[in-house]
Amino acid sequence: MSASRSSFAEIGRAFCQHHRVAIMSHVRPDGDALGSELALGLCLQQLGKEVHIWNEEGMLEKYSFLPRAELLSKPPAVPQDVDLAVALDTAIQNRLGTAGQAIRSAKLWINIDHHVSNPGYGDLVYIDPSAPATGQILFELINSQKFPLDQDIAENLFVAISTDTGSFQYPNTTARTFEIAGELVHVGLNVGEISRKTYENYPRRRLELLRELLRTMRFDADGRVASFALDLKTAAELGVIPEDNEGLIDHLRAVRGVIAAVFFEELADGKVRVSMRSKSDAVDVSAICQKFGGGGHKLAAGARIRGTFAEVRERVLEEVCDIAKRNT
Ligand code: AMP
Ligand code: MN
Ligand code: MN
């Protein structure tokens, strides 16, 4: 992590002093990535800025209810010149994917994130690993700089924080997180309505995927490690799209006795996407994923590993079981 952390005042000043801003976040975006991008984009638009909001995948179908979702697009094929390039919620720069490549030049790079593994790339860097969501950091930034915060911005921030905290359940959810949620509700959002749109509007396909994943479920290390896997063939048969599996790993984590949950997904490019969750500080999945070239948080991390499906599963499970058995 970068030794020096920029202040909100410095970052706020950079926003005020520049005009063309590109906002980006990581590939395979989640609610924190997309909600944070839109919230900051809307805020800067209200400050009169020319704002581009890009994500490699564009807006996901399941988050298309986010206010002003239409402002978020795939990055342009022709690289652009901007004044500020802003990376949100993105642990390593290359996880910006094609969005990162769409910047031809920027006067300043700003990196705002909460991943402990973030090396601190960029000119102005604000990384707070204690924050449960990038959306929470953005609230503090907007609040401290007295930047605009209307209902559209509030709803985007709420979804960012709600999804990254597992609906305000994970241990990094603090009193401050609830205070911020309270502030956002005060702005006027309807908790029931936004939660229903976020958690009770999945396509049936997602449950069909869960049914197939449960068929592959296994428990190792005396029940401490649970895993399931999705191969390319099954994914094609079900017609699943990448966003369908967000959160399914929580079913494994929710089992009594399970310390670490692992989800393996075979990718078309010869790599395997690995998603990991931990229920104990003694099993740091970010450290495990970093060994395999990935990263994330202590209790939620991921990696993309080259190799055959069977071989990667074996290698990763061996490592996770070893650590789970030794430390718990
Ligand atoms: P996921 O399992 O995809 O929900 O990711 C869990 C956490 O790990 C997220 O905070 C991601 O940003 C991070 N993460 C996932 N995959 C990678 C990767 N390949 N490299 C670095 N961080 C990752
Ligand atoms: Mn994220
Ligand atoms: Mn996040």
Short mmCIF file of C-alpha atoms and ligand atoms in Angstrom, two decimals:
data_model
loop_
_atom_site.label_atom_id
_atom_site.label_comp_id
_atom_site.label_asym_id
_atom_site.label_seq_id
_atom_site.Cartn_x
_atom_site.Cartn_y
_atom_site.Cartn_z
CA MET A 1 0.00 0.00 0.00
CA SER A 2 1.11 3.51 -0.73
CA ALA A 3 2.85 5.03 2.27
CA SER A 4 1.28 8.42 1.74
CA ARG A 5 -2.42 8.76 1.52
CA SER A 6 -3.89 11.77 -0.22
CA SER A 7 -6.45 13.74 1.74
CA PHE A 8 -10.07 14.21 0.72
CA ALA A 9 -9.24 17.92 0.40
CA GLU A 10 -6.53 17.18 -2.16
CA ILE A 11 -8.78 14.86 -4.12
CA GLY A 12 -11.67 17.33 -3.89
CA ARG A 13 -9.40 20.10 -5.17
CA ALA A 14 -8.32 17.93 -8.12
CA PHE A 15 -11.97 17.41 -9.05
CA CYS A 16 -12.66 21.14 -8.82
CA GLN A 17 -9.60 22.13 -10.84
CA HIS A 18 -10.11 19.77 -13.80
CA HIS A 19 -12.89 19.40 -16.30
CA ARG A 20 -12.83 16.11 -18.25
CA VAL A 21 -13.09 13.09 -15.97
CA ALA A 22 -13.16 9.39 -16.78
CA ILE A 23 -14.43 7.11 -14.01
CA MET A 24 -13.65 3.39 -14.17
CA SER A 25 -13.86 0.27 -12.11
CA HIS A 26 -12.91 -3.38 -12.23
CA VAL A 27 -13.83 -6.13 -14.70
CA ARG A 28 -16.60 -8.48 -13.60
CA PRO A 29 -18.08 -5.55 -11.67
CA ASP A 30 -20.13 -5.92 -8.50
CA GLY A 31 -22.60 -3.58 -6.85
CA ASP A 32 -19.83 -1.59 -5.17
CA ALA A 33 -18.01 -1.06 -8.47
CA LEU A 34 -21.05 0.05 -10.46
CA GLY A 35 -22.81 1.96 -7.69
CA SER A 36 -19.61 3.81 -6.82
CA GLU A 37 -18.96 4.71 -10.44
CA LEU A 38 -22.44 6.14 -10.94
CA ALA A 39 -22.49 7.95 -7.59
CA LEU A 40 -19.21 9.76 -8.23
CA GLY A 41 -20.13 10.38 -11.87
CA LEU A 42 -23.46 11.98 -10.95
CA CYS A 43 -21.83 14.08 -8.26
CA LEU A 44 -19.17 15.40 -10.64
CA GLN A 45 -21.75 16.02 -13.34
CA GLN A 46 -23.60 18.23 -10.89
CA LEU A 47 -20.36 20.09 -10.31
CA GLY A 48 -20.43 20.86 -14.05
CA LYS A 49 -17.80 18.35 -15.14
CA GLU A 50 -17.68 16.46 -18.41
CA VAL A 51 -17.87 12.91 -17.11
CA HIS A 52 -17.30 9.54 -18.76
CA ILE A 53 -18.39 6.50 -16.74
CA TRP A 54 -16.89 3.35 -18.16
CA ASN A 55 -16.81 -0.31 -17.32
CA GLU A 56 -15.44 -3.06 -19.53
CA GLU A 57 -18.78 -4.86 -19.40
CA GLY A 58 -21.03 -1.83 -19.53
CA MET A 59 -24.03 -1.89 -17.20
CA LEU A 60 -25.03 -5.36 -16.02
CA GLU A 61 -28.63 -6.39 -16.52
CA LYS A 62 -29.13 -7.01 -12.81
CA TYR A 63 -27.89 -3.56 -11.81
CA SER A 64 -29.73 -1.73 -14.57
CA PHE A 65 -32.19 -0.45 -11.93
CA LEU A 66 -29.48 1.82 -10.49
CA PRO A 67 -30.47 5.47 -10.90
CA ARG A 68 -29.10 6.93 -14.13
CA ALA A 69 -27.65 3.54 -15.09
CA GLU A 70 -27.74 4.67 -18.72
CA LEU A 71 -24.80 6.98 -18.06
CA LEU A 72 -22.48 4.01 -17.64
CA SER A 73 -21.14 2.58 -20.87
CA LYS A 74 -18.50 0.31 -22.27
CA PRO A 75 -15.26 2.20 -22.91
CA PRO A 76 -14.73 3.60 -26.40
CA ALA A 77 -12.48 1.70 -28.81
CA VAL A 78 -10.51 4.87 -29.57
CA PRO A 79 -8.46 6.02 -26.58
CA GLN A 80 -9.43 9.42 -25.18
CA ASP A 81 -7.60 12.32 -23.58
CA VAL A 82 -8.98 13.33 -20.22
CA ASP A 83 -7.84 15.50 -17.34
CA LEU A 84 -8.58 13.03 -14.56
CA ALA A 85 -8.70 9.25 -14.71
CA VAL A 86 -10.37 7.79 -11.62
CA ALA A 87 -10.11 4.11 -10.68
CA LEU A 88 -12.64 2.96 -8.10
CA ASP A 89 -12.71 -0.30 -6.13
CA THR A 90 -9.94 -1.76 -8.27
CA ALA A 91 -7.15 -3.62 -6.49
CA ILE A 92 -4.72 -3.73 -9.40
CA GLN A 93 -4.66 -1.41 -12.37
CA ASN A 94 -4.97 -4.11 -15.00
CA ARG A 95 -8.32 -5.15 -13.51
CA LEU A 96 -9.67 -2.01 -15.18
CA GLY A 97 -9.48 -4.12 -18.34
CA THR A 98 -10.38 -2.31 -21.57
CA ALA A 99 -11.56 0.73 -19.58
CA GLY A 100 -7.97 1.39 -18.50
CA GLN A 101 -6.82 1.12 -22.11
CA ALA A 102 -9.38 3.74 -23.19
CA ILE A 103 -7.34 6.50 -21.52
CA ARG A 104 -4.80 7.88 -23.98
CA SER A 105 -3.57 10.51 -21.61
CA ALA A 106 -4.62 11.89 -18.24
CA LYS A 107 -3.09 14.75 -16.29
CA LEU A 108 -3.75 12.91 -13.06
CA TRP A 109 -4.70 9.40 -11.97
CA ILE A 110 -6.82 9.05 -8.86
CA ASN A 111 -7.12 5.69 -7.10
CA ILE A 112 -9.87 5.27 -4.50
CA ASP A 113 -10.27 1.81 -3.04
CA HIS A 114 -10.62 -0.40 0.03
CA HIS A 115 -8.59 -3.46 -1.03
CA VAL A 116 -5.72 -4.22 1.32
CA SER A 117 -3.76 -5.63 -1.64
CA ASN A 118 -3.96 -2.37 -3.62
CA PRO A 119 -0.35 -1.30 -4.30
CA GLY A 120 -1.32 2.37 -4.50
CA TYR A 121 -0.97 3.07 -8.22
CA GLY A 122 -1.83 6.61 -9.36
CA ASP A 123 -0.99 10.20 -8.39
CA LEU A 124 -3.64 10.77 -5.75
CA VAL A 125 -4.30 7.63 -3.76
CA TYR A 126 -6.90 7.00 -1.09
CA ILE A 127 -7.00 3.41 0.11
CA ASP A 128 -8.79 2.54 3.31
CA PRO A 129 -8.78 -1.23 3.89
CA SER A 130 -10.96 -0.75 6.97
CA ALA A 131 -13.81 0.60 4.83
CA PRO A 132 -16.30 -2.13 3.95
CA ALA A 133 -17.03 -0.64 0.54
CA THR A 134 -15.60 1.92 -1.84
CA GLY A 135 -19.08 3.47 -1.67
CA GLN A 136 -18.49 4.27 2.00
CA ILE A 137 -15.23 6.09 1.19
CA LEU A 138 -17.03 8.06 -1.52
CA PHE A 139 -19.72 9.09 0.93
CA GLU A 140 -17.01 10.43 3.26
CA LEU A 141 -15.33 12.23 0.36
CA ILE A 142 -18.58 13.81 -0.88
CA ASN A 143 -19.65 14.70 2.66
CA SER A 144 -16.32 16.22 3.67
CA GLN A 145 -16.08 18.32 0.50
CA LYS A 146 -19.74 19.38 0.66
CA PHE A 147 -20.27 18.02 -2.83
CA PRO A 148 -23.81 17.36 -4.13
CA LEU A 149 -25.66 14.35 -2.73
CA ASP A 150 -29.16 13.87 -4.11
CA GLN A 151 -31.41 10.83 -4.06
CA ASP A 152 -29.92 9.28 -7.20
CA ILE A 153 -26.44 9.51 -5.71
CA ALA A 154 -27.70 8.23 -2.35
CA GLU A 155 -29.30 5.15 -3.92
CA ASN A 156 -26.15 4.30 -5.84
CA LEU A 157 -24.06 4.62 -2.69
CA PHE A 158 -26.55 2.55 -0.70
CA VAL A 159 -26.40 -0.32 -3.20
CA ALA A 160 -22.58 -0.11 -3.26
CA ILE A 161 -22.40 -0.38 0.53
CA SER A 162 -25.22 -2.90 0.94
CA THR A 163 -23.80 -5.36 -1.61
CA ASP A 164 -20.19 -5.19 -0.35
CA THR A 165 -21.23 -5.67 3.28
CA GLY A 166 -23.52 -8.62 2.51
CA SER A 167 -26.48 -6.43 3.55
CA PHE A 168 -24.64 -4.92 6.52
CA GLN A 169 -23.53 -8.29 7.92
CA TYR A 170 -19.78 -8.65 7.34
CA PRO A 171 -17.43 -7.83 10.24
CA ASN A 172 -16.08 -4.65 8.64
CA THR A 173 -19.58 -3.16 8.91
CA THR A 174 -19.12 -0.54 11.62
CA ALA A 175 -21.27 1.97 13.47
CA ARG A 176 -20.11 4.46 10.87
CA THR A 177 -21.50 2.26 8.10
CA PHE A 178 -24.92 2.33 9.72
CA GLU A 179 -24.65 6.09 10.29
CA ILE A 180 -23.91 6.57 6.60
CA ALA A 181 -26.79 4.29 5.64
CA GLY A 182 -28.97 6.41 7.92
CA GLU A 183 -27.79 9.59 6.19
CA LEU A 184 -28.61 8.06 2.82
CA VAL A 185 -32.09 7.10 4.02
CA HIS A 186 -32.55 10.69 5.24
CA VAL A 187 -31.84 11.91 1.72
CA GLY A 188 -35.01 10.08 0.73
CA LEU A 189 -34.33 6.56 -0.50
CA ASN A 190 -36.76 3.74 0.20
CA VAL A 191 -34.85 0.85 1.84
CA GLY A 192 -37.44 -1.82 1.07
CA GLU A 193 -37.75 -0.84 -2.55
CA ILE A 194 -34.05 -0.59 -3.30
CA SER A 195 -33.33 -3.86 -1.44
CA ARG A 196 -36.05 -5.66 -3.36
CA LYS A 197 -34.56 -4.44 -6.63
CA THR A 198 -31.11 -5.53 -5.47
CA TYR A 199 -31.86 -8.94 -3.92
CA GLU A 200 -35.26 -10.12 -5.08
CA ASN A 201 -35.21 -9.70 -8.81
CA TYR A 202 -32.87 -12.43 -10.04
CA PRO A 203 -33.52 -14.34 -13.24
CA ARG A 204 -34.62 -17.97 -12.70
CA ARG A 205 -31.37 -18.93 -14.45
CA ARG A 206 -29.44 -18.01 -11.33
CA LEU A 207 -31.22 -20.64 -9.25
CA GLU A 208 -30.77 -23.21 -12.00
CA LEU A 209 -27.08 -22.44 -11.83
CA LEU A 210 -27.10 -22.89 -8.05
CA ARG A 211 -28.74 -26.31 -8.49
CA GLU A 212 -25.88 -27.41 -10.78
CA LEU A 213 -23.24 -25.96 -8.48
CA LEU A 214 -24.64 -27.83 -5.50
CA ARG A 215 -24.27 -31.09 -7.44
CA THR A 216 -20.50 -30.45 -7.52
CA MET A 217 -20.27 -29.36 -3.88
CA ARG A 218 -17.57 -30.92 -1.76
CA PHE A 219 -16.24 -30.52 1.74
CA ASP A 220 -12.57 -30.96 2.65
CA ALA A 221 -10.33 -30.48 5.67
CA ASP A 222 -12.87 -32.01 8.03
CA GLY A 223 -15.63 -29.74 6.81
CA ARG A 224 -13.61 -26.54 7.12
CA VAL A 225 -13.34 -25.98 3.37
CA ALA A 226 -16.36 -26.06 1.09
CA SER A 227 -16.21 -25.67 -2.67
CA PHE A 228 -18.15 -26.00 -5.87
CA ALA A 229 -17.31 -25.55 -9.52
CA LEU A 230 -18.75 -24.44 -12.84
CA ASP A 231 -17.26 -25.79 -16.05
CA LEU A 232 -17.68 -24.21 -19.48
CA LYS A 233 -19.99 -26.96 -20.71
CA THR A 234 -22.49 -26.53 -17.87
CA ALA A 235 -22.35 -22.75 -18.19
CA ALA A 236 -23.17 -23.02 -21.89
CA GLU A 237 -25.99 -25.50 -21.33
CA LEU A 238 -27.61 -23.26 -18.74
CA GLY A 239 -26.98 -20.10 -20.74
CA VAL A 240 -25.55 -18.40 -17.67
CA ILE A 241 -23.90 -15.03 -17.91
CA PRO A 242 -21.05 -13.99 -15.61
CA GLU A 243 -23.20 -11.81 -13.32
CA ASP A 244 -25.41 -14.79 -12.41
CA ASN A 245 -22.95 -16.24 -9.94
CA GLU A 246 -22.31 -13.17 -7.76
CA GLY A 247 -23.16 -14.15 -4.20
CA LEU A 248 -23.79 -17.87 -4.74
CA ILE A 249 -20.61 -18.67 -2.83
CA ASP A 250 -22.36 -17.32 0.28
CA HIS A 251 -24.38 -20.56 0.43
CA LEU A 252 -21.12 -22.41 1.13
CA ARG A 253 -19.89 -19.90 3.65
CA ALA A 254 -23.21 -20.12 5.50
CA VAL A 255 -22.67 -23.76 6.48
CA ARG A 256 -21.76 -24.51 10.09
CA GLY A 257 -18.12 -25.55 10.48
CA VAL A 258 -17.05 -24.07 7.15
CA ILE A 259 -14.17 -21.61 7.51
CA ALA A 260 -13.30 -21.12 3.85
CA ALA A 261 -15.50 -21.31 0.76
CA VAL A 262 -14.12 -21.59 -2.75
CA PHE A 263 -15.83 -21.23 -6.10
CA PHE A 264 -14.09 -22.35 -9.28
CA GLU A 265 -15.20 -21.16 -12.69
CA GLU A 266 -13.64 -22.42 -15.89
CA LEU A 267 -13.00 -19.52 -18.29
CA ALA A 268 -12.74 -19.63 -22.06
CA ASP A 269 -9.21 -18.17 -22.09
CA GLY A 270 -7.50 -21.17 -20.48
CA LYS A 271 -7.71 -19.69 -16.99
CA VAL A 272 -9.78 -20.53 -13.98
CA ARG A 273 -11.51 -17.83 -11.99
CA VAL A 274 -11.30 -18.53 -8.28
CA SER A 275 -13.47 -16.80 -5.72
CA MET A 276 -12.75 -17.23 -2.01
CA ARG A 277 -14.49 -16.33 1.20
CA SER A 278 -13.35 -16.80 4.79
CA LYS A 279 -15.15 -16.66 8.10
CA SER A 280 -12.02 -16.34 10.22
CA ASP A 281 -9.14 -13.86 10.43
CA ALA A 282 -6.91 -16.93 10.81
CA VAL A 283 -7.54 -17.81 7.17
CA ASP A 284 -6.55 -14.79 5.10
CA VAL A 285 -7.90 -15.52 1.62
CA SER A 286 -6.35 -12.34 0.19
CA ALA A 287 -2.91 -13.73 1.07
CA ILE A 288 -3.80 -17.10 -0.48
CA CYS A 289 -5.08 -15.45 -3.66
CA GLN A 290 -1.99 -13.24 -3.88
CA LYS A 291 0.11 -16.41 -4.02
CA PHE A 292 -1.82 -17.26 -7.18
CA GLY A 293 -1.50 -13.78 -8.69
CA GLY A 294 -4.81 -12.40 -7.41
CA GLY A 295 -5.84 -10.34 -4.41
CA GLY A 296 -8.73 -8.83 -2.51
CA HIS A 297 -9.65 -8.59 1.15
CA LYS A 298 -8.81 -10.81 4.11
CA LEU A 299 -12.27 -12.39 4.07
CA ALA A 300 -13.14 -12.10 0.36
CA ALA A 301 -10.67 -12.46 -2.45
CA GLY A 302 -10.15 -13.83 -5.93
CA ALA A 303 -7.67 -14.79 -8.61
CA ARG A 304 -7.50 -15.87 -12.23
CA ILE A 305 -5.16 -18.79 -12.55
CA ARG A 306 -3.77 -20.36 -15.69
CA GLY A 307 -4.05 -24.13 -15.97
CA THR A 308 -6.53 -26.89 -16.58
CA PHE A 309 -9.71 -26.88 -14.54
CA ALA A 310 -8.87 -30.06 -12.62
CA GLU A 311 -5.29 -29.07 -11.92
CA VAL A 312 -6.11 -25.56 -10.65
CA ARG A 313 -8.84 -26.94 -8.40
CA GLU A 314 -6.44 -29.43 -6.91
CA ARG A 315 -3.63 -26.92 -6.37
CA VAL A 316 -5.86 -24.29 -4.82
CA LEU A 317 -7.80 -26.68 -2.58
CA GLU A 318 -4.56 -28.16 -1.31
CA GLU A 319 -3.32 -24.71 -0.32
CA VAL A 320 -6.60 -23.64 1.30
CA CYS A 321 -7.00 -26.92 3.20
CA ASP A 322 -3.44 -26.73 4.40
CA ILE A 323 -3.94 -23.23 5.83
CA ALA A 324 -7.39 -24.05 7.23
CA LYS A 325 -6.07 -27.14 9.01
CA ARG A 326 -2.97 -25.43 10.36
CA ASN A 327 -4.67 -22.27 11.60
CA THR A 328 -8.12 -23.25 12.80
P1 AMP B 1 -15.16 -11.97 -6.08
O1 AMP B 1 -14.95 -13.30 -5.48
O2 AMP B 1 -14.98 -11.93 -7.55
O3 AMP B 1 -16.44 -11.34 -5.61
O4 AMP B 1 -14.01 -11.07 -5.50
C1 AMP B 1 -13.78 -10.92 -4.13
C2 AMP B 1 -12.81 -9.82 -3.90
O5 AMP B 1 -11.53 -10.15 -4.41
C3 AMP B 1 -13.22 -8.55 -4.60
O6 AMP B 1 -13.04 -7.51 -3.70
C4 AMP B 1 -12.31 -8.45 -5.77
O7 AMP B 1 -12.01 -7.13 -6.06
C5 AMP B 1 -11.09 -9.22 -5.36
N1 AMP B 1 -10.60 -9.96 -6.53
C6 AMP B 1 -11.30 -10.87 -7.23
N2 AMP B 1 -10.58 -11.37 -8.24
C7 AMP B 1 -9.37 -10.75 -8.20
C8 AMP B 1 -8.18 -10.81 -8.99
N3 AMP B 1 -8.07 -11.62 -10.06
N4 AMP B 1 -7.15 -10.01 -8.63
C9 AMP B 1 -7.26 -9.20 -7.57
N5 AMP B 1 -8.34 -9.09 -6.79
C10 AMP B 1 -9.39 -9.84 -7.08
MN MN B 2 -15.76 -4.78 -6.19
MN MN B 3 -15.64 -3.12 -3.04
#
